[in-house]
Coordinates of C-alpha atoms and ligand atoms in Angstrom, one line a residue:
X2 CA 75.5 -180.3 -7.1
X3 CA 72.0 -181.1 -6.2
X4 CA 70.9 -177.5 -6.4
X5 CA 72.1 -177.1 -9.9
X6 CA 69.3 -176.1 -12.4
X7 CA 69.8 -176.1 -16.1
X8 CA 67.5 -175.0 -18.8
X9 CA 68.0 -176.9 -22.1
X10 CA 66.7 -175.7 -25.4
X11 CA 67.0 -177.5 -28.7
X12 CA 66.2 -175.9 -32.0
X13 CA 66.7 -176.8 -35.7
X14 CA 69.8 -175.2 -37.1
X15 CA 70.8 -175.2 -40.8
X16 CA 69.5 -178.3 -42.6
X17 CA 70.6 -181.3 -40.7
X18 CA 71.9 -179.8 -37.5
X19 CA 70.5 -179.0 -34.1
X20 CA 71.4 -176.1 -31.9
X21 CA 71.5 -176.9 -28.1
X22 CA 71.5 -174.0 -25.7
X23 CA 72.1 -174.8 -22.1
X24 CA 71.6 -172.1 -19.5
X25 CA 72.5 -172.3 -15.9
X26 CA 69.5 -170.9 -14.0
X27 CA 70.5 -171.9 -10.5
X28 CA 71.1 -168.4 -9.3
X29 CA 67.9 -167.1 -10.9
X30 CA 65.9 -169.9 -9.2
X31 CA 67.6 -169.2 -5.8
X32 CA 66.7 -165.5 -6.0
X33 CA 63.1 -166.4 -6.9
X34 CA 63.0 -168.6 -3.8
X35 CA 64.4 -165.9 -1.6
X36 CA 61.8 -163.5 -2.9
X37 CA 59.0 -166.0 -2.3
X38 CA 60.2 -166.8 1.2
X39 CA 60.4 -163.1 2.0
X40 CA 56.9 -162.3 1.0
X41 CA 55.6 -165.4 2.8
X42 CA 57.4 -164.4 6.0
X43 CA 56.4 -160.7 5.9
X44 CA 52.7 -161.7 5.4
X45 CA 52.9 -164.2 8.2
X46 CA 54.6 -161.7 10.6
X47 CA 52.0 -159.0 9.9
X48 CA 49.2 -161.3 10.9
X49 CA 49.8 -161.4 14.6
X50 CA 50.0 -157.6 15.3
X51 CA 47.1 -157.1 13.0
X52 CA 45.0 -159.6 14.9
X53 CA 45.8 -157.7 18.1
X54 CA 44.9 -154.3 16.6
X55 CA 41.6 -155.7 15.3
X56 CA 40.8 -157.3 18.6
X57 CA 41.2 -154.0 20.5
X58 CA 39.3 -152.0 17.8
X59 CA 36.4 -154.4 18.3
X60 CA 36.4 -153.7 22.0
X61 CA 36.4 -149.9 21.5
X62 CA 32.7 -149.8 20.9
X63 CA 31.0 -146.4 21.3
X64 CA 27.7 -148.3 22.1
X65 CA 29.4 -149.6 25.3
X66 CA 31.5 -146.6 26.1
X67 CA 29.6 -143.3 25.5
X68 CA 32.8 -141.3 26.0
X69 CA 34.0 -142.7 22.7
X70 CA 31.1 -141.1 20.8
X71 CA 33.2 -138.2 19.7
X72 CA 35.8 -140.5 18.0
X73 CA 33.2 -142.8 16.5
X74 CA 34.1 -141.9 12.9
X75 CA 37.9 -142.3 13.2
X76 CA 37.3 -145.6 14.9
X77 CA 35.1 -146.8 12.2
X78 CA 37.7 -145.8 9.6
X79 CA 40.4 -147.6 11.5
X80 CA 38.2 -150.8 11.5
X81 CA 37.6 -150.5 7.8
X82 CA 41.3 -150.1 7.0
X83 CA 42.2 -152.9 9.4
X84 CA 39.8 -155.1 7.5
X85 CA 41.3 -154.2 4.2
X86 CA 44.8 -154.9 5.5
X87 CA 43.6 -158.3 6.8
X88 CA 42.4 -159.1 3.3
X89 CA 45.7 -158.0 1.8
X90 CA 47.7 -160.2 4.2
X91 CA 45.4 -163.2 3.6
X92 CA 45.7 -162.8 -0.2
X93 CA 49.5 -162.4 0.0
X94 CA 49.8 -165.6 2.1
X95 CA 47.6 -167.5 -0.2
X96 CA 49.6 -166.3 -3.2
X97 CA 52.9 -167.3 -1.7
X98 CA 51.5 -170.7 -0.8
X99 CA 50.4 -171.2 -4.4
X100 CA 53.8 -170.0 -5.5
X101 CA 55.5 -172.8 -3.5
X102 CA 53.2 -175.5 -4.9
X103 CA 53.5 -177.5 -8.1
X104 CA 51.0 -179.6 -9.9
X105 CA 52.0 -182.9 -8.2
X106 CA 51.8 -181.6 -4.7
X107 CA 48.3 -180.1 -5.0
X108 CA 45.4 -181.9 -3.4
X109 CA 43.0 -184.0 -5.6
X110 CA 39.5 -183.8 -4.2
X111 CA 36.4 -184.4 -6.2
X112 CA 34.7 -181.0 -6.4
X113 CA 31.0 -180.6 -6.6
X114 CA 31.1 -177.5 -8.8
X115 CA 27.3 -176.9 -9.0
X116 CA 26.7 -176.7 -5.2
X117 CA 29.9 -174.6 -4.8
X118 CA 28.6 -172.1 -7.4
X119 CA 25.2 -172.0 -5.9
X120 CA 26.7 -171.1 -2.5
X121 CA 29.0 -168.5 -4.1
X122 CA 25.9 -167.0 -5.9
X123 CA 24.1 -166.7 -2.5
X124 CA 27.2 -164.9 -1.1
X125 CA 27.3 -162.6 -4.1
X126 CA 23.7 -161.6 -3.6
X127 CA 24.5 -160.6 0.0
X128 CA 27.6 -158.7 -1.2
X129 CA 25.4 -156.9 -3.8
X130 CA 23.1 -155.8 -0.9
X131 CA 21.0 -152.8 -1.9
X132 CA 22.8 -152.4 -5.3
X133 CA 20.1 -154.7 -6.6
X134 CA 22.0 -156.8 -9.1
X135 CA 20.3 -159.6 -10.9
X136 CA 22.6 -162.6 -10.3
X137 CA 21.8 -165.9 -11.9
X138 CA 23.6 -169.2 -11.9
X139 CA 22.9 -171.5 -15.0
X140 CA 24.1 -175.1 -14.5
X141 CA 24.7 -176.8 -17.9
X142 CA 26.9 -179.7 -16.7
X143 CA 27.1 -182.1 -13.8
X144 CA 30.8 -182.7 -14.2
X145 CA 33.0 -182.5 -11.2
X146 CA 36.5 -181.0 -11.1
X147 CA 39.5 -182.7 -9.5
X148 CA 41.8 -180.5 -7.4
X149 CA 41.8 -178.4 -4.3
X150 CA 38.3 -177.3 -3.2
X151 CA 39.6 -174.4 -1.2
X152 CA 41.7 -173.0 -4.1
X153 CA 39.0 -173.5 -6.7
X154 CA 36.4 -171.8 -4.4
X155 CA 38.7 -168.9 -4.0
X156 CA 39.3 -168.5 -7.7
X157 CA 35.6 -168.7 -8.6
X158 CA 34.5 -166.3 -5.9
X159 CA 37.1 -163.8 -6.9
X160 CA 35.6 -163.6 -10.4
X161 CA 32.0 -163.5 -9.2
X162 CA 32.7 -160.9 -6.4
X163 CA 34.7 -158.8 -8.9
X164 CA 31.6 -158.8 -11.2
X165 CA 29.5 -157.6 -8.3
X166 CA 32.0 -155.0 -7.2
X167 CA 32.6 -153.4 -10.6
X168 CA 29.1 -153.5 -12.0
X169 CA 26.9 -150.5 -11.5
X170 CA 23.6 -150.7 -9.5
X171 CA 20.9 -152.8 -11.0
X172 CA 23.4 -154.6 -13.3
X173 CA 23.2 -158.2 -14.4
X174 CA 25.6 -161.0 -13.7
X175 CA 25.3 -164.5 -15.2
X176 CA 27.3 -167.5 -14.1
X177 CA 27.6 -170.6 -16.2
X178 CA 29.0 -174.1 -15.6
X179 CA 29.2 -175.9 -18.9
X180 CA 31.2 -178.6 -20.8
X181 CA 32.4 -178.6 -24.4
X182 CA 34.1 -181.5 -26.2
X183 CA 37.5 -180.7 -24.7
X184 CA 36.9 -178.4 -21.8
X185 CA 34.9 -177.7 -18.6
X186 CA 34.2 -174.0 -18.4
X187 CA 33.1 -171.6 -15.7
X188 CA 32.1 -168.2 -17.1
X189 CA 31.1 -165.1 -15.3
X190 CA 29.5 -162.3 -17.5
X191 CA 28.5 -158.9 -16.4
X192 CA 27.0 -155.8 -18.1
X193 CA 29.4 -153.5 -16.1
X194 CA 31.8 -150.9 -17.4
X195 CA 34.0 -153.2 -19.4
X196 CA 37.8 -153.0 -19.7
X197 CA 39.9 -151.4 -22.4
X198 CA 41.8 -154.0 -24.5
X199 CA 45.2 -152.6 -23.6
X200 CA 44.7 -153.5 -19.9
X201 CA 43.5 -157.1 -20.5
X202 CA 47.0 -158.7 -20.8
X203 CA 48.1 -157.1 -17.6
X204 CA 45.1 -157.9 -15.3
X205 CA 46.6 -160.9 -13.7
X206 CA 49.8 -159.1 -12.7
X207 CA 50.1 -158.6 -8.9
X208 CA 48.6 -155.2 -7.9
X209 CA 47.7 -154.2 -11.4
X210 CA 44.5 -152.2 -11.4
X211 CA 42.7 -150.4 -14.1
X212 CA 41.4 -147.8 -11.7
X213 CA 43.3 -147.9 -8.4
X214 CA 41.0 -145.5 -6.5
X215 CA 37.9 -147.5 -7.4
X216 CA 39.5 -150.8 -6.6
X217 CA 40.5 -149.7 -3.1
X218 CA 37.1 -148.1 -2.5
X219 CA 35.6 -151.5 -3.3
X220 CA 37.9 -153.3 -0.8
X221 CA 40.0 -154.8 -3.6
X222 CA 43.6 -156.0 -2.8
X223 CA 44.8 -156.0 -6.4
X224 CA 45.8 -159.6 -6.0
X225 CA 42.5 -161.4 -7.0
X226 CA 43.2 -162.1 -10.6
X227 CA 46.8 -163.1 -9.9
X228 CA 45.4 -165.7 -7.5
X229 CA 42.9 -166.9 -10.1
X230 CA 45.7 -167.3 -12.7
X231 CA 47.8 -169.3 -10.3
X232 CA 45.0 -171.6 -9.1
X233 CA 44.0 -172.3 -12.7
X234 CA 47.6 -173.2 -13.7
X235 CA 47.7 -175.7 -10.8
X236 CA 44.5 -177.3 -12.2
X237 CA 45.5 -177.6 -15.8
X238 CA 43.4 -174.6 -16.8
X239 CA 43.6 -171.0 -17.9
X240 CA 41.8 -167.7 -17.6
X241 CA 40.1 -166.1 -20.6
X242 CA 39.0 -162.5 -20.5
X243 CA 36.6 -160.9 -23.1
X244 CA 35.4 -157.3 -22.6
X245 CA 33.9 -154.4 -24.4
X246 CA 34.0 -151.0 -22.9
X247 CA 30.4 -149.8 -22.1
X248 CA 29.0 -153.3 -22.6
X249 CA 30.5 -155.6 -20.0
X250 CA 33.0 -158.4 -19.4
X251 CA 33.2 -162.1 -19.4
X252 CA 35.8 -163.9 -17.3
X253 CA 36.1 -167.7 -18.1
X254 CA 38.0 -170.4 -16.4
X255 CA 38.8 -173.1 -18.9
X256 CA 39.8 -176.6 -17.7
X257 CA 41.1 -179.2 -20.1
X258 CA 39.2 -182.5 -20.0
X259 CA 41.3 -185.6 -20.0
X260 CA 40.1 -188.7 -21.9
Ligands
ADP7 P1 41.1 -155.9 -7.3 O1 41.3 -156.3 -6.0 O2 41.6 -154.5 -7.6 O3 39.7 -156.1 -7.8 P2 41.8 -158.0 -9.2 O4 43.2 -158.6 -9.5 O5 40.7 -158.9 -8.8 O6 42.1 -156.8 -8.2 O7 41.4 -157.2 -10.6 C1 42.3 -156.4 -11.2 C2 41.6 -155.2 -11.9 O8 40.8 -155.7 -13.0 C3 40.6 -154.5 -11.0 O9 41.3 -153.5 -10.2 C4 39.6 -153.9 -12.0 O10 40.1 -152.7 -12.5 C5 39.6 -154.9 -13.1 N1 38.4 -155.8 -13.1 C6 38.3 -157.0 -12.6 N2 37.1 -157.6 -12.8 C7 36.4 -156.6 -13.4 C8 35.0 -156.6 -14.0 N3 34.2 -157.6 -13.8 N4 34.6 -155.5 -14.6 C9 35.5 -154.4 -14.8 N5 36.8 -154.4 -14.3 C10 37.2 -155.5 -13.7

């Protein structure tokens, strides 16, 4: 049976014996696939009607049609929510594409991390707008990454934009690209509200939010860190989160260097 999937586990048993545990995970794997396909299809199917709704909302412009002045506020709320829904659908699609990938099938481009981070930094300043954050990028390595440029960009910008969205007015955000003996590291530090220790292990779960109201208000989809975790796994890396309530947070992407 070409669909058969077995999980084999060998452990020491007594002195000179080994215990071999073989589990049939075919059904578990099949159900996981069904779930992934379902999410991918739903997100894809939602895209078309949403595009139509957004198109018409664009046309209903009170500047062009004075009779719409009285419904200006509801229209603007509808536009805002349609934008949020668009983000959600995009994130869901991205996640299900990442789900379907494995290490071998991901693209291997040479990624110029420094110029990517400079441009993310510029976008972050625009996002900060009149909140007046100080956002600085410190380049301490010229090393490139190998992988998918699009995925890495989405992971890095998720971390930087989160720092902007969750840090109070006038806060400070520092972005570093550096190398150690074994790793290449991107770190994003902010002096925002920080996150209680008990939440940290759960941050990369889909739709896990420390403060759901605040996240939605900031236009968050609750999927950002799940995307980051997935992308890093596909690039032989991992996410590290350090945070102190009242002081701030540091999110780091750690990539293993291969000799
Ligand atoms: P969201 O779309 O809600 O931002 P994420 O997966 O990106 O979803 O983040 C999960 C949660 O982690 C957020 O809802 C927020 O509570 C918390 N969080 C992420 N980044 C920060 C940060 N820099 N400072 C404080 N809290 C953060």
